[in-house]
Amino acid sequence: MGEIRKISGPLVVAENMENAHMFDLVRVGKERLIGEIIEIHENRSSVQVYEETAGLYPGEVCVSTGAPLSVELGPGLISSIYDGIQRPLKEIMKVCGTNLARGVEVSPLDRTKKWHFDPTVQTGDEVETGDVIGTVRETDVVLHKIMVPHGVKGKVTRILEGDFTVDDTVCLVDTGTEERKLTLTQKWPVRKGRPYREKLSPTEPLITGQRNMDCMFPIAKGGVAAIPGPFGSGKTVTQHQLAKWAQADIVVYIGCGERGNEMTDVLNEFPELIDPKTGKSLMERTVLIANTSDMPVAAREASIYTGITIGEYFRDMGYSVVLLADSTSRWAEALREMSGRLEEMPGEEGYPAYLGSRLAQFYERAGKVRTLAGEERIGSLSVIGAVSPPGGDISEPVSQATMRIVKVFWGLDAQLAYRRHFPTINWLKSYSLYLDSLAPWYTANADENWIKYRGRMMALLQDEAKLDEIVKLVGMDSLSVPDRMKMEAARSIREDFLQQEAFDEIDTHASLRKMFLMMKLILAYYDLGLEAAEKGADVEKLATLPVREAIGRFKFTPESDIEAKYTQVSSTLHKEIADLLGKEA
């Protein structure tokens, strides 16, 4: 127990805390505000307080709990809405109404609800860390696997079946030195990554149904990506699309310091979004962490660690997990705030010098891993962080530090948003470093020509950017015939392939087969048109062929009809170009 000596916003300095340790959870003042020790000098401890400190005064007590800030993991996580330190907002509202009171202590998991536990081990079985001892049907979509906690290994002496609360003992394990009681829950410190047996190379893409992502700039399962973009460029809708369509079993969405109205949209829309895989509410496989900009700034710092620890827990069950953090810029602002209060030497733009290493510590917890369990179990955790650079300027420190770490960069562009080109992923600024490792998967599972076609389309878009400068200076008529055809093909790629309507029930998602057929049609138009132009066909007539509209509208074809539609459009393309050559002759 210590005594408060100094209060500076979310920073509280307490004396006489000799037995405290770094990152211990503490209770501050008579209202028992939640805080965490972030610096120790002899007998003085600097505490980062996760609640509003107004009204605190020097001389009040500061009590260390002797344990680090941890999250409670067990049945009840799915569909929950937490704040940055895993306090359930729905339960808090029942206690204190719509105004979030200070010092409220509510259990993260419902202590009264009973869950039906089905054991998967028997008395006498040997178990070790990570082994599944039973399952709980948490929602219609998620089967929650109850695992042996870290550090426990031994023989099962008793296993129960039936309905239990999260605190009830369901299994007894003789470790050789003691008999450990296992419940449906376990705790884990948020700042420490959950261990695994082996981290595997990412060889499988995280399919999202978004053409710009899956085809041009894919992310691997267990990969890391960043979505930087200015206000109004479509970050939130892009993240909603990822949450809804990404081939993941569990979604963890962290609203880290976002505006209250944006987080309200998420809280209102996610329960109404229908999961296309199951037809149920998307919330049945989602955990939400809501930490808005008007909540205490320090809590943002903890929110991404809380979220990624929950993600690692489901990864250890063997699930594919997607974590969406919106936005890491607001999280970095919390770091800057605390660094300033601690009077540390500032780095660029006032951010702490350790900004890059803290970001790296967060992103490196993603990955595809072989878990600690005795049985072979592989899970993945993919992390996608939104970055909100002031004014859309990605030369600022958070964007630059993020770009050095992540392997996929989906750069959103305000100019594309003004032109109503959505998603606004700029194909000249964006990149994916997973292409080479994912190429064998695409060749085996999509089409052997997938990578070749994707490369040709990127080359056409890059050539268009160069030619566009010439066109602006001297006009389209100055271009050669091959260059005119490049411009027309690139326009088809931009408007017909890369543009995708999130609110159209067919175009909102495309299968890999549909994407490939679209690529094939656009490149067939370019190849046949170029060949016809060299034989003397009029480029203006090639640019206005009626079939081009059919190619553009192919994306609105239902998945069940794409093969027949492709055959029809392809034959029409060949016929119209042949007719054009016949007339010219």
Coordinates of C-alpha atoms in Angstrom, one line a residue, residues 316-552:
D316 CA -5.0 -21.6 -29.2
M317 CA -8.3 -23.5 -29.7
G318 CA -7.3 -24.0 -33.3
Y319 CA -9.6 -21.3 -34.8
S320 CA -8.8 -18.8 -37.4
V321 CA -9.1 -15.3 -35.8
V322 CA -9.2 -11.9 -37.3
L323 CA -8.4 -8.9 -35.1
L324 CA -9.5 -5.4 -36.4
A325 CA -8.0 -2.5 -34.5
D326 CA -9.5 0.9 -35.3
S327 CA -7.3 2.9 -34.9
T328 CA -3.7 2.5 -33.8
S329 CA -3.2 6.2 -34.3
R330 CA -5.5 6.9 -31.3
W331 CA -3.6 4.3 -29.4
A332 CA -0.3 6.0 -30.2
E333 CA -1.8 9.3 -29.0
A334 CA -2.3 7.6 -25.6
L335 CA 1.4 6.6 -25.6
R336 CA 2.3 10.2 -26.4
E337 CA 0.1 11.5 -23.6
M338 CA 1.7 9.3 -21.0
S339 CA 5.2 9.8 -22.3
G340 CA 4.7 13.6 -21.9
R341 CA 3.4 13.2 -18.4
L342 CA 6.4 11.1 -17.5
E343 CA 8.6 13.9 -18.8
E344 CA 10.4 11.5 -21.2
M345 CA 12.6 12.8 -24.1
P346 CA 10.1 13.1 -27.0
G347 CA 10.8 11.6 -30.4
E348 CA 9.4 12.8 -33.7
E349 CA 6.2 14.9 -33.4
G350 CA 6.2 14.3 -29.7
Y351 CA 5.7 10.6 -29.9
P352 CA 7.9 8.5 -27.6
A353 CA 11.1 7.2 -29.0
Y354 CA 9.9 3.6 -28.4
L355 CA 6.8 4.0 -30.6
G356 CA 8.1 1.6 -33.3
S357 CA 9.1 -1.1 -30.8
R358 CA 5.7 -1.0 -29.0
L359 CA 3.9 -1.3 -32.4
A360 CA 6.2 -4.2 -33.3
Q361 CA 5.4 -5.9 -30.0
F362 CA 1.7 -5.7 -30.8
Y363 CA 1.9 -6.9 -34.4
E364 CA 4.3 -9.7 -33.8
R365 CA 1.7 -11.4 -31.7
A366 CA -0.1 -12.3 -34.9
G367 CA 0.8 -15.5 -36.7
K368 CA -0.1 -19.0 -37.7
V369 CA 1.0 -21.3 -35.0
R370 CA 1.2 -24.9 -33.8
T371 CA -0.3 -24.8 -30.3
L372 CA 1.2 -26.2 -27.1
A373 CA -1.4 -29.0 -27.0
G374 CA -0.3 -32.6 -27.1
E375 CA -2.5 -33.2 -30.1
E376 CA -1.7 -31.5 -33.5
R377 CA -3.6 -28.2 -33.5
I378 CA -3.0 -25.2 -35.7
G379 CA -4.6 -21.8 -35.3
S380 CA -4.1 -18.4 -36.8
L381 CA -4.4 -14.8 -35.7
S382 CA -4.5 -12.2 -38.4
V383 CA -4.1 -8.5 -37.3
I384 CA -5.4 -5.6 -39.4
G385 CA -4.8 -2.2 -38.0
A386 CA -6.4 1.0 -39.2
V387 CA -4.3 4.1 -39.1
S388 CA -5.8 7.6 -39.1
P389 CA -3.0 10.0 -40.1
P390 CA -3.9 13.7 -39.6
G391 CA -4.9 15.1 -43.0
G392 CA -4.2 11.7 -44.6
D393 CA -0.4 12.4 -44.5
I394 CA 1.2 9.0 -44.2
S395 CA 4.7 10.5 -43.7
E396 CA 3.8 11.0 -40.0
P397 CA 5.5 8.7 -37.4
V398 CA 2.7 6.2 -36.7
S399 CA 2.1 5.4 -40.4
Q400 CA 5.8 5.2 -41.1
A401 CA 6.5 2.9 -38.1
T402 CA 3.5 0.7 -39.1
M403 CA 4.7 0.4 -42.7
R404 CA 8.1 -0.9 -41.5
I405 CA 6.4 -3.7 -39.6
V406 CA 3.4 -4.8 -41.6
K407 CA 3.6 -6.9 -44.8
V408 CA 0.3 -5.7 -46.4
F409 CA -0.4 -2.0 -46.9
W410 CA -3.9 -1.1 -48.2
G411 CA -3.5 2.6 -48.7
L412 CA -6.9 4.4 -48.8
D413 CA -7.1 7.5 -51.0
A414 CA -9.3 10.5 -50.5
Q415 CA -9.2 11.3 -54.2
L416 CA -10.8 8.0 -55.0
A417 CA -13.4 8.6 -52.4
Y418 CA -14.3 12.0 -54.0
R419 CA -14.7 10.1 -57.3
R420 CA -17.0 7.5 -55.6
H421 CA -14.5 4.7 -56.3
F422 CA -14.9 2.2 -53.5
P423 CA -13.1 0.5 -51.9
T424 CA -10.6 3.4 -52.1
I425 CA -7.5 1.2 -52.0
N426 CA -5.0 3.0 -54.2
W427 CA -3.4 0.4 -56.4
L428 CA -0.2 2.5 -56.9
K429 CA 0.5 3.0 -53.2
S430 CA -0.6 -0.3 -51.8
Y431 CA 1.5 -3.5 -51.7
S432 CA 1.6 -7.1 -50.3
L433 CA 4.8 -8.8 -49.4
Y434 CA 2.9 -12.2 -49.1
L435 CA 2.5 -12.6 -52.8
D436 CA 5.5 -15.0 -53.3
S437 CA 4.6 -17.2 -50.4
L438 CA 0.9 -17.4 -51.4
A439 CA 1.6 -18.0 -55.1
P440 CA 1.7 -21.8 -54.8
W441 CA -1.7 -21.8 -53.0
Y442 CA -3.3 -19.7 -55.7
T443 CA -1.9 -21.8 -58.4
A444 CA -3.2 -25.0 -56.8
N445 CA -6.5 -23.7 -55.5
A446 CA -7.6 -20.9 -57.8
D447 CA -6.0 -21.3 -61.3
E448 CA -2.5 -21.9 -62.6
N449 CA -2.7 -18.6 -64.5
W450 CA -3.9 -16.5 -61.4
I451 CA -0.5 -15.0 -60.6
K452 CA 0.3 -14.3 -64.3
Y453 CA -3.0 -12.5 -64.9
R454 CA -2.7 -10.6 -61.7
G455 CA 0.8 -9.4 -62.8
R456 CA -0.5 -8.4 -66.2
M457 CA -3.3 -6.3 -64.6
M458 CA -0.9 -4.5 -62.3
A459 CA 1.4 -3.8 -65.2
L460 CA -1.5 -2.3 -67.2
L461 CA -2.5 -0.1 -64.2
Q462 CA 1.1 1.2 -63.8
D463 CA 1.4 1.9 -67.5
E464 CA -1.8 3.8 -67.4
A465 CA -0.4 6.0 -64.6
K466 CA 2.6 6.9 -66.8
L467 CA 0.4 7.5 -69.9
D468 CA -2.0 9.6 -68.0
E469 CA 0.6 12.3 -67.6
I470 CA 1.1 12.4 -71.4
V471 CA -2.7 12.5 -72.0
K472 CA -3.1 15.5 -69.6
L473 CA -0.4 17.4 -71.5
V474 CA -1.2 16.6 -75.2
G475 CA -4.5 14.7 -75.2
M476 CA -5.6 11.1 -76.0
D477 CA -5.2 11.4 -79.8
S478 CA -1.4 11.7 -79.4
L479 CA -1.1 8.1 -78.1
S480 CA -0.1 5.2 -80.2
V481 CA -2.6 2.4 -80.9
P482 CA -1.1 0.0 -78.4
D483 CA -1.1 2.7 -75.7
R484 CA -4.7 3.6 -76.4
M485 CA -5.7 -0.1 -75.9
K486 CA -3.7 -0.1 -72.6
M487 CA -5.7 2.9 -71.4
E488 CA -9.0 1.2 -72.3
A489 CA -8.0 -2.0 -70.6
A490 CA -6.8 -0.2 -67.5
R491 CA -10.1 1.7 -67.4
S492 CA -11.9 -1.7 -67.4
I493 CA -9.7 -3.0 -64.6
R494 CA -10.4 0.1 -62.5
E495 CA -14.1 0.5 -63.1
D496 CA -15.2 -3.0 -63.6
F497 CA -12.8 -5.1 -61.5
L498 CA -11.5 -2.9 -58.6
Q499 CA -14.7 -1.1 -57.9
Q500 CA -16.9 -3.2 -55.6
E501 CA -20.3 -2.2 -54.1
A502 CA -20.4 -3.1 -50.4
F503 CA -24.1 -2.5 -50.3
D504 CA -25.1 -4.6 -53.4
E505 CA -26.1 -8.1 -52.2
I506 CA -24.3 -9.8 -55.1
D507 CA -21.3 -7.6 -55.6
T508 CA -20.5 -7.2 -51.9
H509 CA -18.6 -10.6 -52.1
A510 CA -16.9 -12.4 -55.0
S511 CA -15.6 -16.0 -55.1
L512 CA -12.1 -16.6 -56.4
R513 CA -13.5 -18.3 -59.4
K514 CA -15.6 -15.2 -60.3
M515 CA -12.6 -13.0 -59.8
F516 CA -10.6 -15.2 -62.2
L517 CA -13.2 -15.1 -64.9
M518 CA -13.5 -11.3 -64.6
M519 CA -9.7 -11.0 -65.0
K520 CA -9.9 -13.4 -68.0
L521 CA -12.6 -11.4 -69.7
I522 CA -10.8 -8.0 -69.3
L523 CA -7.5 -9.4 -70.5
A524 CA -9.2 -11.2 -73.4
Y525 CA -10.7 -7.8 -74.4
Y526 CA -7.2 -6.2 -74.3
D527 CA -5.5 -9.0 -76.2
L528 CA -8.2 -9.4 -78.9
G529 CA -8.6 -5.6 -79.2
L530 CA -4.8 -5.1 -79.6
E531 CA -4.6 -7.8 -82.2
A532 CA -7.6 -6.2 -84.1
A533 CA -6.1 -2.7 -83.9
E534 CA -2.9 -4.0 -85.4
K535 CA -4.9 -5.4 -88.3
G536 CA -6.4 -2.0 -88.9
A537 CA -9.5 -1.9 -86.7
D538 CA -10.6 1.6 -85.5
V539 CA -9.5 2.1 -81.8
E540 CA -12.5 4.4 -81.2
K541 CA -14.9 1.6 -82.3
L542 CA -12.9 -1.0 -80.2
A543 CA -13.4 1.3 -77.1
T544 CA -17.1 1.5 -77.6
L545 CA -17.9 -2.1 -78.3
P546 CA -21.4 -3.0 -76.8
V547 CA -19.8 -6.1 -75.1
R548 CA -17.8 -3.8 -72.8
E549 CA -21.0 -3.1 -70.8
A550 CA -21.6 -6.9 -70.5
I551 CA -18.0 -7.3 -69.2
G552 CA -18.6 -4.5 -66.7

